[in-house]
Amino acid sequence: MKQLFIKQNHSQKLNLIFLGYGQDGAIFDSLKNQECGDIALVYDYENDDFDISLYREYSSINLIAWSMGVMIAPKVLNQYGILDKVVNSSAINGTSEGIDDNYGIPPKIWDATIDALCESAVLKFYRRMCFDPKLYEEYLKHRPQRNIESLKAELIYIREFAKKPNVKNFFYTNAFIGLKDKIIAPANQKKSFSKTATVCQEIECAHYNYELFSKQLL
């Protein structure tokens, strides 16, 4: 995993953002201009590398998780003993199960993505992620600098990570479900969060929506 601070003023409050598959920090760099606490990104889930010391100084964490980050974040923070620092949590177009026939992306689709991964398939993923042609064009200006080998390794790692049990007694404070999401079916997202006390809000947006991230910063 890669960890990147895009705003670090050593405040007591940290906005910790777990990104989705296939990303890097480029498209989110402008979040640093927001009036809020420090901001750190976690992305590129190819391995278990995670430096917990980067976050120990913070008294509270505002967790923002997107896509597969929704599934990954609680497990990682619980494993390293800082989940109790999370005072607010927002799930954006993702589920706690991540890869699941009923509550996420079906395993067969995930496996097929691994088998067929190539440059054109990656571009198709980003296009479906953005849905809107203008948004896709803007996204490509900040396209993640990731090669096919790295992306495939990440897909394989996430598939195995999803098999780990979810954290008991944790649920997201809020969930934002994009009704135009072509990556994780909105119906599956709704079913997943219906099992918890998470407050869900349905939004007319695609899988990727920059404004949803900026609005959750504290």
GROMACS .gro file of C-alpha atoms in nm:
model
  218
    1MET     CA    1   0.000   0.000   0.000
    2LYS     CA    2   0.112   0.353  -0.064
    3GLN     CA    3   0.053   0.638   0.180
    4LEU     CA    4   0.073   1.004   0.085
    5PHE     CA    5   0.012   1.326   0.277
    6ILE     CA    6  -0.128   1.598   0.052
    7LYS     CA    7  -0.181   1.837   0.345
    8GLN     CA    8   0.027   1.815   0.660
    9ASN     CA    9   0.015   2.100   0.910
   10HIS     CA   10   0.043   1.867   1.211
   11SER     CA   11  -0.305   1.943   1.337
   12GLN     CA   12  -0.481   1.705   1.576
   13LYS     CA   13  -0.737   1.604   1.315
   14LEU     CA   14  -0.664   1.379   1.017
   15ASN     CA   15  -0.877   1.325   0.710
   16LEU     CA   16  -0.770   0.975   0.606
   17ILE     CA   17  -0.885   0.881   0.256
   18PHE     CA   18  -0.869   0.521   0.133
   19LEU     CA   19  -0.897   0.534  -0.245
   20GLY     CA   20  -1.032   0.273  -0.482
   21TYR     CA   21  -0.857   0.033  -0.717
   22GLY     CA   22  -0.629   0.167  -0.988
   23GLN     CA   23  -0.558   0.509  -0.840
   24ASP     CA   24  -0.274   0.731  -0.728
   25GLY     CA   25  -0.274   1.072  -0.562
   26ALA     CA   26  -0.269   1.296  -0.871
   27ILE     CA   27  -0.640   1.364  -0.919
   28PHE     CA   28  -0.688   1.439  -0.548
   29ASP     CA   29  -0.393   1.674  -0.497
   30SER     CA   30  -0.612   1.987  -0.512
   31LEU     CA   31  -0.797   1.874  -0.199
   32LYS     CA   32  -0.508   2.031  -0.008
   33ASN     CA   33  -0.660   2.372  -0.081
   34GLN     CA   34  -0.964   2.295   0.135
   35GLU     CA   35  -0.996   2.450   0.480
   36CYS     CA   36  -0.974   2.139   0.696
   37GLY     CA   37  -0.739   1.925   0.901
   38ASP     CA   38  -0.450   1.728   0.755
   39ILE     CA   39  -0.519   1.499   0.459
   40ALA     CA   40  -0.356   1.164   0.387
   41LEU     CA   41  -0.429   0.920   0.105
   42VAL     CA   42  -0.395   0.541   0.101
   43TYR     CA   43  -0.395   0.364  -0.236
   44ASP     CA   44  -0.220   0.108  -0.459
   45TYR     CA   45  -0.318  -0.203  -0.266
   46GLU     CA   46  -0.052  -0.446  -0.388
   47ASN     CA   47   0.081  -0.563  -0.051
   48ASP     CA   48   0.050  -0.538   0.328
   49ASP     CA   49   0.297  -0.250   0.368
   50PHE     CA   50   0.141   0.008   0.601
   51ASP     CA   51   0.327   0.254   0.824
   52ILE     CA   52   0.103   0.317   1.123
   53SER     CA   53   0.354   0.560   1.277
   54LEU     CA   54   0.245   0.825   1.026
   55TYR     CA   55  -0.090   0.861   1.202
   56ARG     CA   56  -0.011   0.809   1.571
   57GLU     CA   57   0.011   1.181   1.652
   58TYR     CA   58  -0.352   1.244   1.557
   59SER     CA   59  -0.622   1.247   1.823
   60SER     CA   60  -0.908   1.191   1.578
   61ILE     CA   61  -0.957   1.053   1.229
   62ASN     CA   62  -1.224   1.142   0.976
   63LEU     CA   63  -1.230   0.833   0.755
   64ILE     CA   64  -1.332   0.875   0.392
   65ALA     CA   65  -1.330   0.556   0.187
   66TRP     CA   66  -1.409   0.505  -0.179
   67SER     CA   67  -1.491   0.192  -0.376
   68MET     CA   68  -1.269  -0.098  -0.261
   69GLY     CA   69  -1.128   0.134   0.003
   70VAL     CA   70  -1.461   0.099   0.184
   71MET     CA   71  -1.387  -0.269   0.237
   72ILE     CA   72  -1.015  -0.229   0.304
   73ALA     CA   73  -1.004   0.067   0.545
   74PRO     CA   74  -1.174  -0.079   0.857
   75LYS     CA   75  -0.975  -0.402   0.837
   76VAL     CA   76  -0.642  -0.220   0.809
   77LEU     CA   77  -0.715   0.038   1.079
   78ASN     CA   78  -0.843  -0.234   1.312
   79GLN     CA   79  -0.537  -0.451   1.247
   80TYR     CA   80  -0.306  -0.165   1.345
   81GLY     CA   81  -0.510  -0.055   1.646
   82ILE     CA   82  -0.627   0.291   1.543
   83LEU     CA   83  -0.985   0.222   1.436
   84ASP     CA   84  -1.097   0.366   1.770
   85LYS     CA   85  -0.958   0.705   1.660
   86VAL     CA   86  -1.221   0.722   1.385
   87VAL     CA   87  -1.485   0.973   1.496
   88ASN     CA   88  -1.667   0.995   1.162
   89SER     CA   89  -1.665   0.771   0.857
   90SER     CA   90  -1.800   0.809   0.505
   91ALA     CA   91  -1.832   0.537   0.241
   92ILE     CA   92  -1.841   0.657  -0.119
   93ASN     CA   93  -1.966   0.411  -0.381
   94GLY     CA   94  -1.839   0.099  -0.208
   95THR     CA   95  -1.939  -0.170   0.039
   96SER     CA   96  -1.785  -0.345   0.338
   97GLU     CA   97  -1.790  -0.674   0.145
   98GLY     CA   98  -1.623  -0.535  -0.168
   99ILE     CA   99  -1.628  -0.851  -0.378
  100ASP     CA  100  -1.956  -1.035  -0.340
  101ASP     CA  101  -2.243  -1.148  -0.563
  102ASN     CA  102  -2.504  -0.969  -0.354
  103TYR     CA  103  -2.316  -0.692  -0.175
  104GLY     CA  104  -2.039  -0.580  -0.409
  105ILE     CA  105  -1.872  -0.671  -0.738
  106PRO     CA  106  -1.944  -1.036  -0.829
  107PRO     CA  107  -1.633  -1.258  -0.799
  108LYS     CA  108  -1.671  -1.383  -1.158
  109ILE     CA  109  -1.650  -1.027  -1.288
  110TRP     CA  110  -1.344  -0.958  -1.071
  111ASP     CA  111  -1.170  -1.273  -1.194
  112ALA     CA  112  -1.253  -1.191  -1.556
  113THR     CA  113  -1.105  -0.844  -1.509
  114ILE     CA  114  -0.777  -0.999  -1.393
  115ASP     CA  115  -0.767  -1.240  -1.687
  116ALA     CA  116  -0.843  -0.975  -1.951
  117LEU     CA  117  -0.641  -0.684  -1.811
  118CYS     CA  118  -0.470  -0.474  -2.078
  119GLU     CA  119  -0.437  -0.106  -2.169
  120SER     CA  120  -0.772  -0.088  -2.347
  121ALA     CA  121  -0.943  -0.263  -2.054
  122VAL     CA  122  -0.794  -0.010  -1.810
  123LEU     CA  123  -0.921   0.280  -2.018
  124LYS     CA  124  -1.264   0.117  -2.035
  125PHE     CA  125  -1.264   0.090  -1.656
  126TYR     CA  126  -1.179   0.458  -1.613
  127ARG     CA  127  -1.446   0.550  -1.869
  128ARG     CA  128  -1.713   0.349  -1.687
  129MET     CA  129  -1.591   0.488  -1.358
  130CYS     CA  130  -1.651   0.845  -1.479
  131PHE     CA  131  -1.955   0.764  -1.697
  132ASP     CA  132  -1.982   1.123  -1.823
  133PRO     CA  133  -1.757   1.186  -2.129
  134LYS     CA  134  -1.649   1.531  -2.006
  135LEU     CA  135  -1.562   1.397  -1.662
  136TYR     CA  136  -1.365   1.114  -1.825
  137GLU     CA  137  -1.171   1.364  -2.036
  138GLU     CA  138  -1.088   1.570  -1.728
  139TYR     CA  139  -0.990   1.259  -1.530
  140LEU     CA  140  -0.744   1.150  -1.799
  141LYS     CA  141  -0.555   1.478  -1.757
  142HIS     CA  142  -0.458   1.342  -1.414
  143ARG     CA  143  -0.457   0.976  -1.508
  144PRO     CA  144  -0.289   0.754  -1.246
  145GLN     CA  145   0.066   0.661  -1.343
  146ARG     CA  146   0.020   0.288  -1.300
  147ASN     CA  147   0.143   0.012  -1.532
  148ILE     CA  148  -0.046  -0.306  -1.618
  149GLU     CA  149   0.170  -0.525  -1.394
  150SER     CA  150   0.100  -0.303  -1.094
  151LEU     CA  151  -0.273  -0.291  -1.163
  152LYS     CA  152  -0.294  -0.668  -1.202
  153ALA     CA  153  -0.104  -0.724  -0.878
  154GLU     CA  154  -0.348  -0.492  -0.705
  155LEU     CA  155  -0.650  -0.679  -0.840
  156ILE     CA  156  -0.508  -1.008  -0.712
  157TYR     CA  157  -0.422  -0.863  -0.371
  158ILE     CA  158  -0.767  -0.709  -0.324
  159ARG     CA  159  -0.932  -1.039  -0.418
  160GLU     CA  160  -0.745  -1.216  -0.138
  161PHE     CA  161  -0.788  -0.929   0.108
  162ALA     CA  162  -1.165  -0.937   0.060
  163LYS     CA  163  -1.170  -1.288   0.204
  164LYS     CA  164  -1.063  -1.156   0.545
  165PRO     CA  165  -1.357  -1.122   0.786
  166ASN     CA  166  -1.514  -0.781   0.832
  167VAL     CA  167  -1.456  -0.592   1.155
  168LYS     CA  168  -1.727  -0.672   1.407
  169ASN     CA  169  -1.935  -0.384   1.543
  170PHE     CA  170  -1.804  -0.134   1.288
  171PHE     CA  171  -2.028   0.043   1.042
  172TYR     CA  172  -1.984   0.362   0.843
  173THR     CA  173  -2.153   0.677   0.971
  174ASN     CA  174  -2.264   0.777   0.621
  175ALA     CA  175  -2.277   0.611   0.281
  176PHE     CA  176  -2.309   0.789  -0.052
  177ILE     CA  177  -2.453   0.576  -0.330
  178GLY     CA  178  -2.413   0.697  -0.687
  179LEU     CA  179  -2.722   0.602  -0.884
  180LYS     CA  180  -2.516   0.613  -1.207
  181ASP     CA  181  -2.245   0.385  -1.067
  182LYS     CA  182  -2.139   0.136  -1.336
  183ILE     CA  183  -1.868  -0.029  -1.125
  184ILE     CA  184  -2.052  -0.139  -0.810
  185ALA     CA  185  -2.425  -0.179  -0.863
  186PRO     CA  186  -2.625   0.073  -0.657
  187ALA     CA  187  -2.867  -0.207  -0.565
  188ASN     CA  188  -2.583  -0.408  -0.412
  189GLN     CA  189  -2.464  -0.104  -0.218
  190LYS     CA  190  -2.813  -0.047  -0.079
  191LYS     CA  191  -2.842  -0.411   0.026
  192SER     CA  192  -2.507  -0.401   0.201
  193PHE     CA  193  -2.581  -0.092   0.408
  194SER     CA  194  -2.936  -0.202   0.487
  195LYS     CA  195  -2.776  -0.445   0.735
  196THR     CA  196  -2.626  -0.161   0.939
  197ALA     CA  197  -2.721   0.169   1.101
  198THR     CA  198  -2.536   0.361   0.829
  199VAL     CA  199  -2.722   0.667   0.703
  200CYS     CA  200  -2.745   0.632   0.324
  201GLN     CA  201  -2.779   0.911   0.073
  202GLU     CA  202  -2.848   0.843  -0.294
  203ILE     CA  203  -2.670   1.080  -0.533
  204GLU     CA  204  -2.712   1.134  -0.908
  205CYS     CA  205  -2.349   1.062  -0.988
  206ALA     CA  206  -2.115   0.798  -1.126
  207HIS     CA  207  -1.863   0.580  -0.940
  208TYR     CA  208  -1.613   0.868  -0.935
  209ASN     CA  209  -1.727   1.210  -0.813
  210TYR     CA  210  -1.462   1.455  -0.691
  211GLU     CA  211  -1.708   1.678  -0.505
  212LEU     CA  212  -1.813   1.394  -0.275
  213PHE     CA  213  -1.459   1.378  -0.140
  214SER     CA  214  -1.422   1.751  -0.084
  215LYS     CA  215  -1.757   1.774   0.094
  216GLN     CA  216  -1.661   1.509   0.351
  217LEU     CA  217  -1.344   1.682   0.468
  218LEU     CA  218  -1.345   1.812   0.826
   0.00000   0.00000   0.00000
